Tab-separated table of C-alpha atoms in Angstrom:
chain	number	residue	atom	x	y	z
O	15	MET	CA	14.922	11.182	-22.612
O	16	LYS	CA	12.737	9.608	-19.943
O	17	ASN	CA	9.709	11.085	-18.200
O	18	GLY	CA	7.362	9.370	-15.736
O	19	LEU	CA	3.686	9.280	-16.609
O	20	THR	CA	1.028	7.829	-14.319
O	21	ILE	CA	-2.188	6.640	-15.897
O	22	PRO	CA	-5.388	5.545	-14.132
O	23	ALA	CA	-5.894	2.128	-15.675
O	24	ALA	CA	-9.634	2.234	-15.034
O	25	LEU	CA	-9.879	4.898	-17.681
O	26	GLY	CA	-7.439	3.187	-20.023
O	27	ALA	CA	-4.138	4.566	-21.161
O	28	ALA	CA	-4.614	7.633	-23.286
O	29	LEU	CA	-1.309	9.106	-24.324
O	30	ILE	CA	-1.718	11.708	-27.016
O	31	LEU	CA	1.543	11.885	-28.902
O	32	ALA	CA	1.580	15.058	-30.961
O	33	GLY	CA	4.091	15.853	-33.707
O	34	CYS	CA	5.405	19.379	-33.656
O	35	GLY	CA	5.392	21.933	-36.457
O	36	GLY	CA	3.601	21.453	-39.773
O	37	ASN	CA	0.682	19.697	-41.424
O	38	ASP	CA	-1.322	16.642	-40.413
O	39	GLY	CA	0.673	14.357	-42.697
O	40	PRO	CA	4.170	14.300	-44.210
O	41	THR	CA	4.664	16.245	-47.440
O	42	SER	CA	5.885	14.511	-50.570
O	43	SER	CA	8.822	16.816	-51.147
O	44	SER	CA	10.844	18.462	-48.426
O	45	PRO	CA	14.427	19.603	-48.691
O	46	THR	CA	17.015	17.682	-46.742
O	47	SER	CA	18.131	19.614	-43.680
O	48	SER	CA	21.639	19.674	-42.365
O	49	ASN	CA	20.310	20.211	-38.843
O	50	PRO	CA	20.220	16.999	-36.814
O	51	ALA	CA	16.795	16.131	-35.457
O	52	THR	CA	16.385	16.015	-31.690
O	53	LEU	CA	13.465	14.896	-29.571
O	54	ALA	CA	12.122	16.074	-26.224
O	55	ILE	CA	9.197	14.382	-24.446
O	56	THR	CA	7.173	16.532	-22.096
O	57	THR	CA	4.196	15.416	-20.027
O	58	THR	CA	1.310	17.298	-18.528
O	59	SER	CA	-1.055	16.059	-15.878
O	60	LEU	CA	-3.850	17.377	-13.709
O	61	SER	CA	-3.794	17.618	-9.929
O	62	ASN	CA	-5.165	14.564	-8.112
O	63	ALA	CA	-3.225	12.400	-10.515
O	64	GLN	CA	-5.156	9.153	-10.119
O	65	GLN	CA	-8.462	10.855	-10.845
O	66	ALA	CA	-7.414	12.802	-13.924
O	67	VAL	CA	-9.406	11.922	-17.022
O	68	ALA	CA	-6.554	12.244	-19.483
O	69	TYR	CA	-2.847	12.871	-19.741
O	70	SER	CA	-0.854	13.970	-22.743
O	71	ALA	CA	2.721	13.308	-23.738
O	72	THR	CA	3.920	15.723	-26.384
O	73	LEU	CA	6.823	14.983	-28.688
O	74	VAL	CA	8.717	18.163	-29.440
O	75	ALA	CA	10.979	17.537	-32.430
O	76	THR	CA	13.482	20.115	-33.623
O	77	GLY	CA	15.956	20.210	-36.485
O	78	GLY	CA	15.342	19.228	-40.097
O	79	ASP	CA	12.942	21.276	-42.177
O	80	GLY	CA	10.124	22.503	-39.963
O	81	SER	CA	7.656	22.788	-42.869
O	82	TYR	CA	6.655	19.140	-42.686
O	83	ALA	CA	5.012	16.949	-40.030
O	84	TRP	CA	6.709	14.216	-38.075
O	85	SER	CA	5.315	10.688	-38.107
O	86	VAL	CA	5.260	8.832	-34.798
O	87	THR	CA	6.005	5.200	-33.959
O	88	VAL	CA	6.124	3.498	-30.580
O	89	GLY	CA	7.931	0.216	-29.990
O	90	SER	CA	7.496	-2.636	-27.502
O	91	LEU	CA	3.857	-2.008	-26.620
O	92	PRO	CA	2.242	-4.799	-24.591
O	93	THR	CA	-0.513	-6.690	-26.369
O	94	GLU	CA	-3.290	-4.968	-24.410
O	95	LEU	CA	-2.231	-1.544	-25.746
O	96	SER	CA	-2.341	-0.360	-29.344
O	97	LEU	CA	-1.077	2.656	-31.322
O	98	ASN	CA	-3.176	4.493	-33.864
O	99	THR	CA	-0.454	5.395	-36.346
O	100	SER	CA	-2.494	8.175	-37.928
O	101	THR	CA	-3.368	9.975	-34.691
O	102	GLY	CA	-0.498	8.902	-32.453
O	103	VAL	CA	-2.848	7.844	-29.648
O	104	ILE	CA	-1.951	4.842	-27.474
O	105	SER	CA	-5.100	3.219	-26.075
O	106	GLY	CA	-6.187	0.130	-24.190
O	107	THR	CA	-6.500	-1.072	-20.616
O	108	PRO	CA	-3.134	-1.976	-19.053
O	109	THR	CA	-3.134	-5.153	-16.968
O	110	VAL	CA	0.319	-5.017	-15.417
O	111	ALA	CA	1.119	-2.938	-12.337
O	112	GLU	CA	4.613	-1.885	-13.204
O	113	THR	CA	6.636	0.761	-14.982
O	114	GLN	CA	6.802	0.138	-18.718
O	115	ASN	CA	9.309	1.866	-21.000
O	116	PHE	CA	8.450	2.522	-24.638
O	117	THR	CA	10.735	3.548	-27.459
O	118	VAL	CA	9.261	6.526	-29.275
O	119	GLN	CA	10.606	7.543	-32.694
O	120	VAL	CA	9.728	10.415	-34.977
O	121	ALA	CA	10.612	10.568	-38.649
O	122	SER	CA	10.357	13.439	-41.126
O	123	GLY	CA	9.717	13.551	-44.839
O	124	ASP	CA	13.375	14.384	-45.530
O	125	GLY	CA	14.729	11.383	-43.629
O	126	GLN	CA	15.509	13.119	-40.338
O	127	THR	CA	14.805	10.935	-37.294
O	128	ALA	CA	14.882	11.276	-33.524
O	129	ALA	CA	14.120	8.826	-30.718
O	130	GLY	CA	13.414	8.888	-27.002
O	131	GLN	CA	12.059	6.802	-24.129
O	132	LEU	CA	8.599	7.302	-22.624
O	133	SER	CA	8.127	5.724	-19.186
O	134	ILE	CA	4.602	4.830	-18.109
O	135	THR	CA	3.701	3.673	-14.591
O	136	VAL	CA	0.463	1.716	-14.754
O	137	PRO	CA	-1.222	1.115	-11.377
O	138	LEU	CA	-3.664	-1.718	-10.839
O	139	VAL	CA	-7.276	-0.675	-10.469
O	140	TYR	CA	-8.995	-2.150	-7.433
O	141	GLN	CA	-12.565	-2.740	-6.394
O	142	SER	CA	-11.538	-3.088	-2.728
O	143	VAL	CA	-8.463	-2.742	-0.529
O	144	SER	CA	-7.629	-3.882	3.021
O	145	ALA	CA	-4.843	-3.059	5.506
O	146	GLY	CA	-3.643	-5.711	7.963
O	147	PHE	CA	-0.713	-6.242	10.323
O	148	PHE	CA	2.325	-4.928	8.358
O	149	TYR	CA	0.773	-5.929	5.019
O	150	SER	CA	-2.120	-5.091	2.712
O	151	CYS	CA	-4.335	-6.793	0.138
O	152	GLY	CA	-6.785	-5.803	-2.552
O	153	VAL	CA	-9.132	-7.179	-5.169
O	154	LYS	CA	-8.648	-5.977	-8.718
O	155	GLU	CA	-11.601	-4.990	-10.899
O	156	ALA	CA	-11.635	-8.364	-12.632
O	157	GLY	CA	-11.626	-10.205	-9.286
O	158	GLY	CA	-7.922	-11.024	-9.072
O	159	ALA	CA	-6.422	-10.857	-5.559
O	160	TYR	CA	-3.143	-9.061	-4.807
O	161	CYS	CA	-1.200	-8.577	-1.577
O	162	TRP	CA	1.979	-6.731	-0.547
O	163	GLY	CA	4.112	-6.210	2.566
O	164	ASN	CA	5.125	-8.650	5.299
O	165	ASN	CA	4.977	-12.324	4.307
O	166	THR	CA	6.565	-14.117	7.260
O	167	ASN	CA	3.546	-16.423	7.537
O	168	GLY	CA	2.667	-16.678	3.852
O	169	GLN	CA	-0.134	-14.149	4.268
O	170	LEU	CA	0.471	-12.689	0.804
O	171	GLY	CA	-0.718	-15.970	-0.702
O	172	ASP	CA	1.779	-15.979	-3.578
O	173	GLY	CA	3.315	-19.343	-2.689
O	174	THR	CA	6.351	-17.838	-0.937
O	175	PHE	CA	7.447	-16.347	2.381
O	176	THR	CA	9.069	-13.379	0.636
O	177	ALA	CA	8.064	-9.835	1.587
O	178	ARG	CA	6.943	-7.624	-1.303
O	179	ASN	CA	6.987	-3.832	-1.563
O	180	VAL	CA	4.823	-3.917	-4.686
O	181	SER	CA	1.601	-5.838	-5.274
O	182	ALA	CA	1.948	-9.575	-5.935
O	183	ALA	CA	-0.814	-11.793	-7.328
O	184	VAL	CA	-2.368	-14.329	-4.947
O	185	SER	CA	-1.901	-17.843	-6.293
O	186	GLY	CA	-4.705	-20.061	-7.532
O	187	GLY	CA	-6.424	-17.972	-10.183
O	188	LEU	CA	-9.552	-17.526	-8.051
O	189	THR	CA	-12.018	-14.716	-8.727
O	190	PHE	CA	-12.831	-12.831	-5.532
O	191	GLN	CA	-15.654	-10.480	-4.604
O	192	SER	CA	-13.974	-9.428	-1.337
O	193	LEU	CA	-10.706	-9.879	0.521
O	194	SER	CA	-9.517	-8.923	3.999
O	195	ALA	CA	-6.049	-8.783	5.561
O	196	GLY	CA	-5.673	-9.892	9.186
O	197	GLN	CA	-2.648	-10.316	11.437
O	198	THR	CA	-0.899	-13.443	10.159
O	199	PHE	CA	-3.369	-14.593	7.521
O	200	SER	CA	-5.827	-13.360	4.913
O	201	CYS	CA	-9.283	-14.496	3.879
O	202	GLY	CA	-11.465	-13.833	0.876
O	203	VAL	CA	-14.784	-14.770	-0.647
O	204	THR	CA	-15.031	-15.761	-4.306
O	205	THR	CA	-17.797	-14.616	-6.608
O	206	ALA	CA	-19.363	-18.053	-6.062
O	207	GLY	CA	-19.491	-17.456	-2.286
O	208	ASP	CA	-16.691	-19.851	-1.372
O	209	ALA	CA	-14.358	-18.740	1.441
O	210	TYR	CA	-10.587	-19.204	1.254
O	211	CYS	CA	-7.826	-18.328	3.715
O	212	TRP	CA	-4.009	-18.371	3.544
O	213	GLY	CA	-1.112	-17.650	5.863
O	214	ASN	CA	-0.909	-18.811	9.465
O	215	ALA	CA	-4.474	-19.675	10.441
O	216	LEU	CA	-4.013	-22.651	12.817
O	217	THR	CA	-1.977	-24.251	10.034
O	218	VAL	CA	0.333	-22.481	7.585
O	219	SER	CA	-0.310	-22.277	3.863
O	220	THR	CA	1.269	-19.891	1.369
O	221	VAL	CA	-1.615	-20.394	-1.081
O	222	PRO	CA	-5.408	-20.126	-0.615
O	223	VAL	CA	-7.096	-23.061	1.110
O	224	ALA	CA	-10.872	-23.551	1.048
O	225	VAL	CA	-12.705	-23.062	4.345
O	226	PRO	CA	-14.460	-26.386	5.098
O	227	GLY	CA	-18.170	-26.775	5.716
O	228	GLY	CA	-19.743	-26.101	2.348
O	229	LEU	CA	-21.164	-22.737	3.454
O	230	THR	CA	-21.893	-19.928	1.018
O	231	PHE	CA	-20.533	-16.647	2.385
O	232	GLN	CA	-21.201	-13.012	1.598
O	233	SER	CA	-18.192	-11.832	3.661
O	234	VAL	CA	-15.320	-13.142	5.805
O	235	SER	CA	-13.180	-11.236	8.312
O	236	PRO	CA	-9.840	-12.563	9.634
O	237	GLY	CA	-8.874	-11.566	13.173
O	238	VAL	CA	-5.941	-12.588	15.331
O	239	GLY	CA	-5.890	-16.399	15.297
O	240	PHE	CA	-9.511	-16.756	14.233
O	241	SER	CA	-11.999	-15.694	11.568
O	242	CYS	CA	-15.687	-14.916	11.291
O	243	GLY	CA	-18.014	-14.754	8.332
O	244	VAL	CA	-21.609	-14.156	7.362
O	245	THR	CA	-23.420	-16.494	4.997
O	246	THR	CA	-25.761	-15.324	2.274
O	247	ALA	CA	-28.599	-16.320	4.626
O	248	GLY	CA	-27.287	-13.927	7.310
O	249	ASP	CA	-25.960	-16.603	9.652
O	250	ALA	CA	-22.697	-15.818	11.463
O	251	TYR	CA	-19.969	-18.444	11.785
O	252	CYS	CA	-16.504	-18.275	13.366
O	253	TRP	CA	-13.528	-20.631	13.438
O	254	GLY	CA	-10.027	-20.735	14.885
O	255	GLU	CA	-8.831	-19.907	18.402
O	256	ASN	CA	-11.439	-19.635	21.150
O	257	THR	CA	-9.619	-18.851	24.409
O	258	ASN	CA	-11.706	-15.735	25.019
O	259	GLY	CA	-14.942	-17.020	23.542
O	260	GLU	CA	-14.266	-15.159	20.296
O	261	LEU	CA	-16.101	-17.826	18.300
O	262	GLY	CA	-19.330	-16.810	20.039
O	263	ASP	CA	-20.718	-20.335	20.257
O	264	GLY	CA	-21.142	-20.388	24.053
O	265	THR	CA	-17.849	-22.181	24.717
O	266	THR	CA	-14.232	-21.388	25.450
O	267	THR	CA	-13.067	-24.822	24.390
O	268	ALA	CA	-10.078	-25.554	22.215
O	269	ALA	CA	-9.800	-24.001	18.797
O	270	SER	CA	-12.052	-25.175	15.994
O	271	ASN	CA	-10.692	-25.691	12.492
O	272	VAL	CA	-14.199	-25.698	11.022
O	273	PRO	CA	-16.818	-22.920	11.189
O	274	VAL	CA	-19.160	-23.036	14.197
O	275	ALA	CA	-22.426	-21.129	14.383
O	276	VAL	CA	-22.510	-18.015	16.548
O	277	SER	CA	-25.128	-18.409	19.282
O	278	GLY	CA	-28.290	-16.372	19.609
O	279	GLY	CA	-30.132	-17.003	16.360
O	280	LEU	CA	-29.392	-13.479	15.150
O	281	THR	CA	-29.433	-12.537	11.476
O	282	PHE	CA	-26.345	-10.493	10.622
O	283	GLN	CA	-25.510	-8.175	7.770
O	284	SER	CA	-21.808	-8.082	8.724
O	285	VAL	CA	-19.299	-9.394	11.285
O	286	SER	CA	-15.787	-8.117	12.060
O	287	ALA	CA	-13.089	-10.184	13.812
O	288	GLY	CA	-10.532	-8.372	16.003
O	289	PHE	CA	-7.907	-9.282	18.594
O	290	GLY	CA	-9.668	-11.921	20.725
O	291	PHE	CA	-13.163	-10.545	20.130
O	292	SER	CA	-15.759	-10.021	17.404
O	293	CYS	CA	-18.564	-7.591	16.689
O	294	GLY	CA	-21.418	-7.715	14.237
O	295	VAL	CA	-24.431	-5.766	13.056
O	296	THR	CA	-27.792	-7.454	12.573
O	297	THR	CA	-30.101	-6.742	9.678
O	298	ALA	CA	-32.114	-4.641	12.151
O	299	GLY	CA	-29.065	-2.433	12.825
O	300	ASP	CA	-28.333	-3.731	16.314
O	301	ALA	CA	-24.655	-4.139	17.249
O	302	TYR	CA	-23.402	-7.123	19.242
O	303	CYS	CA	-19.920	-8.110	20.426
O	304	TRP	CA	-18.435	-11.234	22.005
O	305	GLY	CA	-15.056	-12.462	23.242
O	306	SER	CA	-12.464	-10.478	25.181
O	307	ASN	CA	-13.552	-7.220	26.811
O	308	ALA	CA	-10.752	-6.114	29.148
O	309	ALA	CA	-10.672	-2.587	27.710
O	310	GLY	CA	-14.403	-2.361	27.105
O	311	GLU	CA	-14.074	-3.274	23.419
O	312	GLY	CA	-17.396	-5.126	23.718
O	313	GLY	CA	-19.144	-1.805	24.323
O	314	ASN	CA	-21.738	-3.235	26.701
O	315	GLY	CA	-20.929	-1.155	29.798
O	316	THR	CA	-18.811	-3.870	31.416
O	317	ASN	CA	-15.278	-5.212	31.133
O	318	THR	CA	-16.370	-8.833	31.313
O	319	LYS	CA	-15.699	-11.145	28.401
O	320	SER	CA	-18.526	-13.196	26.906
O	321	ASN	CA	-18.638	-16.320	24.763
O	322	VAL	CA	-21.998	-15.318	23.275
O	323	PRO	CA	-23.107	-12.085	21.580
O	324	VAL	CA	-23.964	-9.216	23.941
O	325	ALA	CA	-25.712	-6.060	22.736
O	326	VAL	CA	-23.665	-2.869	22.524
O	327	SER	CA	-25.003	-0.197	24.888
O	328	GLY	CA	-26.633	3.042	23.868
O	329	GLY	CA	-29.597	1.953	21.764
O	330	LEU	CA	-27.892	3.132	18.567
O	331	THR	CA	-28.840	1.791	15.150
O	332	PHE	CA	-25.714	0.916	13.185
O	333	GLN	CA	-25.020	0.349	9.520
O	334	SER	CA	-21.551	-1.106	10.224
O	335	VAL	CA	-19.124	-1.937	13.049
O	336	SER	CA	-15.371	-2.580	12.798
O	337	THR	CA	-13.043	-4.196	15.350
O	338	GLY	CA	-9.381	-3.350	15.969
O	339	SER	CA	-6.793	-4.599	18.440
O	340	ASP	CA	-8.748	-3.619	21.537
O	341	HIS	CA	-11.263	-1.037	20.417
O	342	SER	CA	-14.237	-0.887	18.075
O	343	CYS	CA	-15.866	1.748	15.912
O	344	GLY	CA	-19.201	1.940	14.167
O	345	VAL	CA	-21.301	4.173	11.956
O	346	THR	CA	-24.978	4.716	12.678
O	347	THR	CA	-27.623	4.797	9.989
O	348	ALA	CA	-27.527	8.592	10.360
O	349	GLY	CA	-23.794	8.622	9.524
O	350	ALA	CA	-22.542	9.434	13.034
O	351	ALA	CA	-19.321	7.673	14.119
O	352	TYR	CA	-18.903	6.118	17.564
O	353	CYS	CA	-15.966	4.229	19.080
O	354	TRP	CA	-15.435	2.292	22.320
O	355	GLY	CA	-12.704	0.349	24.120
O	356	PHE	CA	-9.048	1.289	24.572
O	357	ASN	CA	-8.276	4.962	24.000
O	358	GLY	CA	-4.475	5.119	23.870
O	359	SER	CA	-3.288	8.010	21.706
O	360	GLY	CA	-6.886	9.165	21.353
O	361	LEU	CA	-8.004	6.464	18.932
O	362	LEU	CA	-11.645	6.794	20.064
O	363	GLY	CA	-11.671	10.257	18.490
O	364	ASP	CA	-13.730	11.880	21.248
O	365	GLY	CA	-11.186	14.580	22.091
O	366	THR	CA	-9.839	12.762	25.134
O	367	THR	CA	-7.012	10.396	25.936
O	368	THR	CA	-8.728	8.766	28.889
O	369	ALA	CA	-7.756	5.147	29.385
O	370	ALA	CA	-10.837	3.533	27.872
O	371	SER	CA	-14.594	3.596	27.492
O	372	ASN	CA	-16.781	0.506	27.740
O	373	VAL	CA	-19.700	2.258	26.038
O	374	PRO	CA	-19.802	4.017	22.652
O	375	VAL	CA	-18.592	7.634	22.602
O	376	ALA	CA	-19.218	9.997	19.705
O	377	VAL	CA	-16.333	10.837	17.410
O	378	LEU	CA	-15.956	14.621	17.420
O	379	GLY	CA	-16.146	16.917	14.407
O	380	GLY	CA	-19.773	16.688	13.333
O	381	LEU	CA	-18.776	14.673	10.263
O	382	THR	CA	-21.186	12.411	8.403
O	383	PHE	CA	-19.454	9.124	7.641
O	384	GLN	CA	-20.208	6.362	5.173
O	385	SER	CA	-17.730	4.006	6.892
O	386	VAL	CA	-15.244	3.873	9.783
O	387	THR	CA	-12.653	1.193	10.591
O	388	ALA	CA	-10.773	0.449	13.809
O	389	GLY	CA	-7.088	-0.448	13.460
O	390	GLY	CA	-4.299	-1.267	15.848
O	391	THR	CA	-3.120	2.182	16.885
O	392	HIS	CA	-5.635	4.416	15.137
O	393	SER	CA	-8.986	4.673	13.379
O	394	CYS	CA	-10.008	5.986	9.964
O	395	GLY	CA	-13.201	6.849	8.150
O	396	VAL	CA	-14.613	8.296	4.946
O	397	THR	CA	-17.382	10.874	4.890
O	398	THR	CA	-20.357	10.658	2.589
O	399	ALA	CA	-18.565	13.269	0.440
O	400	GLY	CA	-15.596	10.910	0.017
O	401	VAL	CA	-13.257	12.865	2.290
O	402	PRO	CA	-10.903	10.670	4.402
O	403	TYR	CA	-10.126	11.292	8.078
O	404	CYS	CA	-8.008	9.419	10.625
O	405	TRP	CA	-7.367	9.817	14.369
O	406	GLY	CA	-5.288	8.231	17.131
O	407	GLY	CA	-1.628	7.167	17.051
O	408	ASN	CA	0.554	8.676	14.338
O	409	THR	CA	4.122	7.627	15.147
O	410	ASN	CA	4.625	6.235	11.655
O	411	GLY	CA	2.396	8.659	9.781
O	412	GLU	CA	-0.613	6.347	9.812
O	413	LEU	CA	-3.020	9.312	9.993
O	414	GLY	CA	-1.802	10.504	6.591
O	415	ASP	CA	-2.005	14.203	7.460
O	416	GLY	CA	1.623	14.996	6.661
O	417	THR	CA	2.703	14.886	10.309
O	418	ASN	CA	3.716	12.293	12.884
O	419	THR	CA	1.646	13.862	15.658
O	420	ASN	CA	-1.078	11.913	17.461
O	421	SER	CA	-4.611	13.313	17.335
O	422	ASN	CA	-7.615	12.558	19.543
O	423	VAL	CA	-9.977	14.076	16.968
O	424	PRO	CA	-10.302	13.341	13.229
O	425	VAL	CA	-7.722	14.991	10.958
O	426	GLY	CA	-7.993	15.084	7.190
O	427	VAL	CA	-5.786	12.842	5.067
O	428	THR	CA	-3.693	14.971	2.716
O	429	GLY	CA	-3.721	14.813	-1.081
O	430	GLY	CA	-7.165	16.080	-2.010
O	431	LEU	CA	-8.250	12.700	-3.398
O	432	THR	CA	-11.833	11.477	-3.173
O	433	TYR	CA	-12.118	8.035	-1.557
O	434	GLN	CA	-14.740	5.340	-1.515
O	435	SER	CA	-13.116	3.565	1.455
O	436	VAL	CA	-10.223	3.875	3.904
O	437	ILE	CA	-9.034	0.988	6.077
O	438	ALA	CA	-6.989	1.398	9.261
O	439	GLY	CA	-4.391	-1.352	9.639
O	440	ASP	CA	-2.060	-1.895	12.559
O	441	HIS	CA	0.478	0.904	11.897
O	442	HIS	CA	-0.578	1.929	8.409
O	443	SER	CA	-3.697	2.752	6.428
O	444	CYS	CA	-4.884	2.089	2.889
O	445	GLY	CA	-7.617	3.691	0.860
O	446	LEU	CA	-9.388	3.271	-2.440
O	447	THR	CA	-10.206	6.339	-4.514
O	448	THR	CA	-13.391	6.710	-6.493
O	449	ALA	CA	-11.242	6.140	-9.593
O	450	GLY	CA	-10.164	2.729	-8.256
O	451	ALA	CA	-6.561	3.590	-7.379
O	452	ALA	CA	-5.131	2.203	-4.129
O	453	TYR	CA	-3.098	4.440	-1.825
O	454	CYS	CA	-1.412	3.585	1.474
O	455	TRP	CA	0.430	5.567	4.167
O	456	GLY	CA	2.217	4.938	7.474
O	457	LEU	CA	4.703	2.234	8.476
O	458	ASN	CA	6.488	0.673	5.509
O	459	VAL	CA	9.364	-1.384	6.906
O	460	PHE	CA	8.004	-4.529	5.201
O	461	GLY	CA	6.665	-2.772	2.107
O	462	SER	CA	3.061	-2.617	3.323
O	463	LEU	CA	2.495	0.649	1.406
O	464	GLY	CA	3.152	-1.140	-1.889
O	465	ASP	CA	4.921	1.815	-3.515
O	466	GLY	CA	8.140	-0.046	-4.318
O	467	THR	CA	10.022	1.312	-1.286
O	468	ASN	CA	10.430	0.428	2.371
O	469	THR	CA	10.270	4.025	3.550
O	470	ASP	CA	7.516	5.254	5.880
O	471	SER	CA	5.219	7.938	4.503
O	472	ASN	CA	2.926	10.312	6.399
O	473	VAL	CA	1.081	11.126	3.169
O	474	PRO	CA	-0.683	8.745	0.754
O	475	VAL	CA	1.476	6.995	-1.860
O	476	VAL	CA	0.081	5.035	-4.789
O	477	VAL	CA	0.260	1.236	-4.714
O	478	ARG	CA	2.211	-0.251	-7.603
C-alpha cells in the first residue's frame, strides 16, 4: 500500500513507525497462526503541512497471533537517513527534493510477515526564493542554487535549455548567499561576495559566469537586459543594456559588458533592476530611480527618463524598494507600502485602476509590511506578522487567493502559512515560509511553480 507523506526537511524526517498490538519486543514463544498477516500504512499530519513539527506513519498489522509485537524494518533508505531498529524511527536530514519510496516490512515472533510501500516526498529547504519571467530560483540552506521553469535562454543554469517543472541544481557547485531571477537570465552572489550570472545577458551561457571587475557584492538584481548590484562598501554598479539610461552612469551609450558606477556618489543599501529602469534605497532611507519613466515608474512627479538617479517624490523614508515591468513599490521604515507607475489591473493597490501615478500612492488596507515586491502584472508583500498579500492582475491566479479575479487592493494568499518573504514574478508568485519551504502560484505553462506539473494554480503549491 502506498501513502504520500510530506516532511519539512529543515526539521529532519521523523517518521514514527509503530507496531500494533502487544509488548515492546517480540516474545520468545508464540503459537503459529493460520491467519495471514496483512499490513496497512496510515499517515497523520497537521494543518499547514510544511510547518508541522512532526508526522507519524503507523503500521497497522493484522493476522497472526496478536499477543506479540511486530518488529519493523525499512529497506532502501538513502545514506542521509537512518532507522533505529528498536524504536522504528527514521531520522536524518534529506538532501534530495523528490519522492522516495521505501519498503516497509513487519515480522512477528511466529514467523508471520507483511510488507508495504511508504512514499515520502521530501522538499528542499530554502533560505531564499525568487520569481522571474516564467521561471523561479532559490538558494538552499547550504547555499546550493536551484531553478525551475522556462529555460529557453539557459536561465536555469543547469547546462541545458530544457524547461523543468521541478527544481534543478545550478551547475558549478558554487555556494550562494543570494540569488535573483530576471527575465532571460539569473544572477547570484556567492558567500565570498563574487557575482555570477547565467542565461541571456548580452551573451548566452547555460552555466554561471563570473561578473568581471573584481568587485565584492552584497546583492545583485537582474532586470530586462541589464543588471545592477551593490558592493559591500555600498557603491551601486550596473551593466548591460543602456538605451534608457538604466545603468545610471550619466550616459545612454551602447551596452556595457562590465559594471559601471552609478552616478551621484550615493551610498546604497539595495538596488533593484526592472524593465529599462532601476531604483535603489540609500543607507539614509532615501529612494532614487533612473532609466525609463514613461508610466511614472521613476516616482519623481514626471514622466521623463533620466540617466542618473533622481529622488522619488514624497519625502518618505524607505527600508526597501522593488521594481517591476513598469511600476515600483516600496516599504517605509514604518512598514507602510507605497507603489507608483503603471496601474493596469490595480497593481498599485490604492483602490483605483487609474492609468498611472508618477508619485508614490499608499497601498490600502492599513497593513504593516516587512517587504513588498513589484512584478509584471501584480504586486505582493508580507506583513510583519508573516501574512502574505497580493494585488493587481490575477488572470493566471498570481494573487494566490483561490480566484482569478483582479484586485486593486491587497487580498490574502490562501493556505494559512506563515511567510518570511513573497516575490511577485511576471505572471506568478513564489514565497518562502518561516519553515523554509518554497511555494509558488499562478502561471505554470513552463513549470515555473516547480510542483512537477504544468498546470496553473490560484493557490500556493509546494516546490519539489
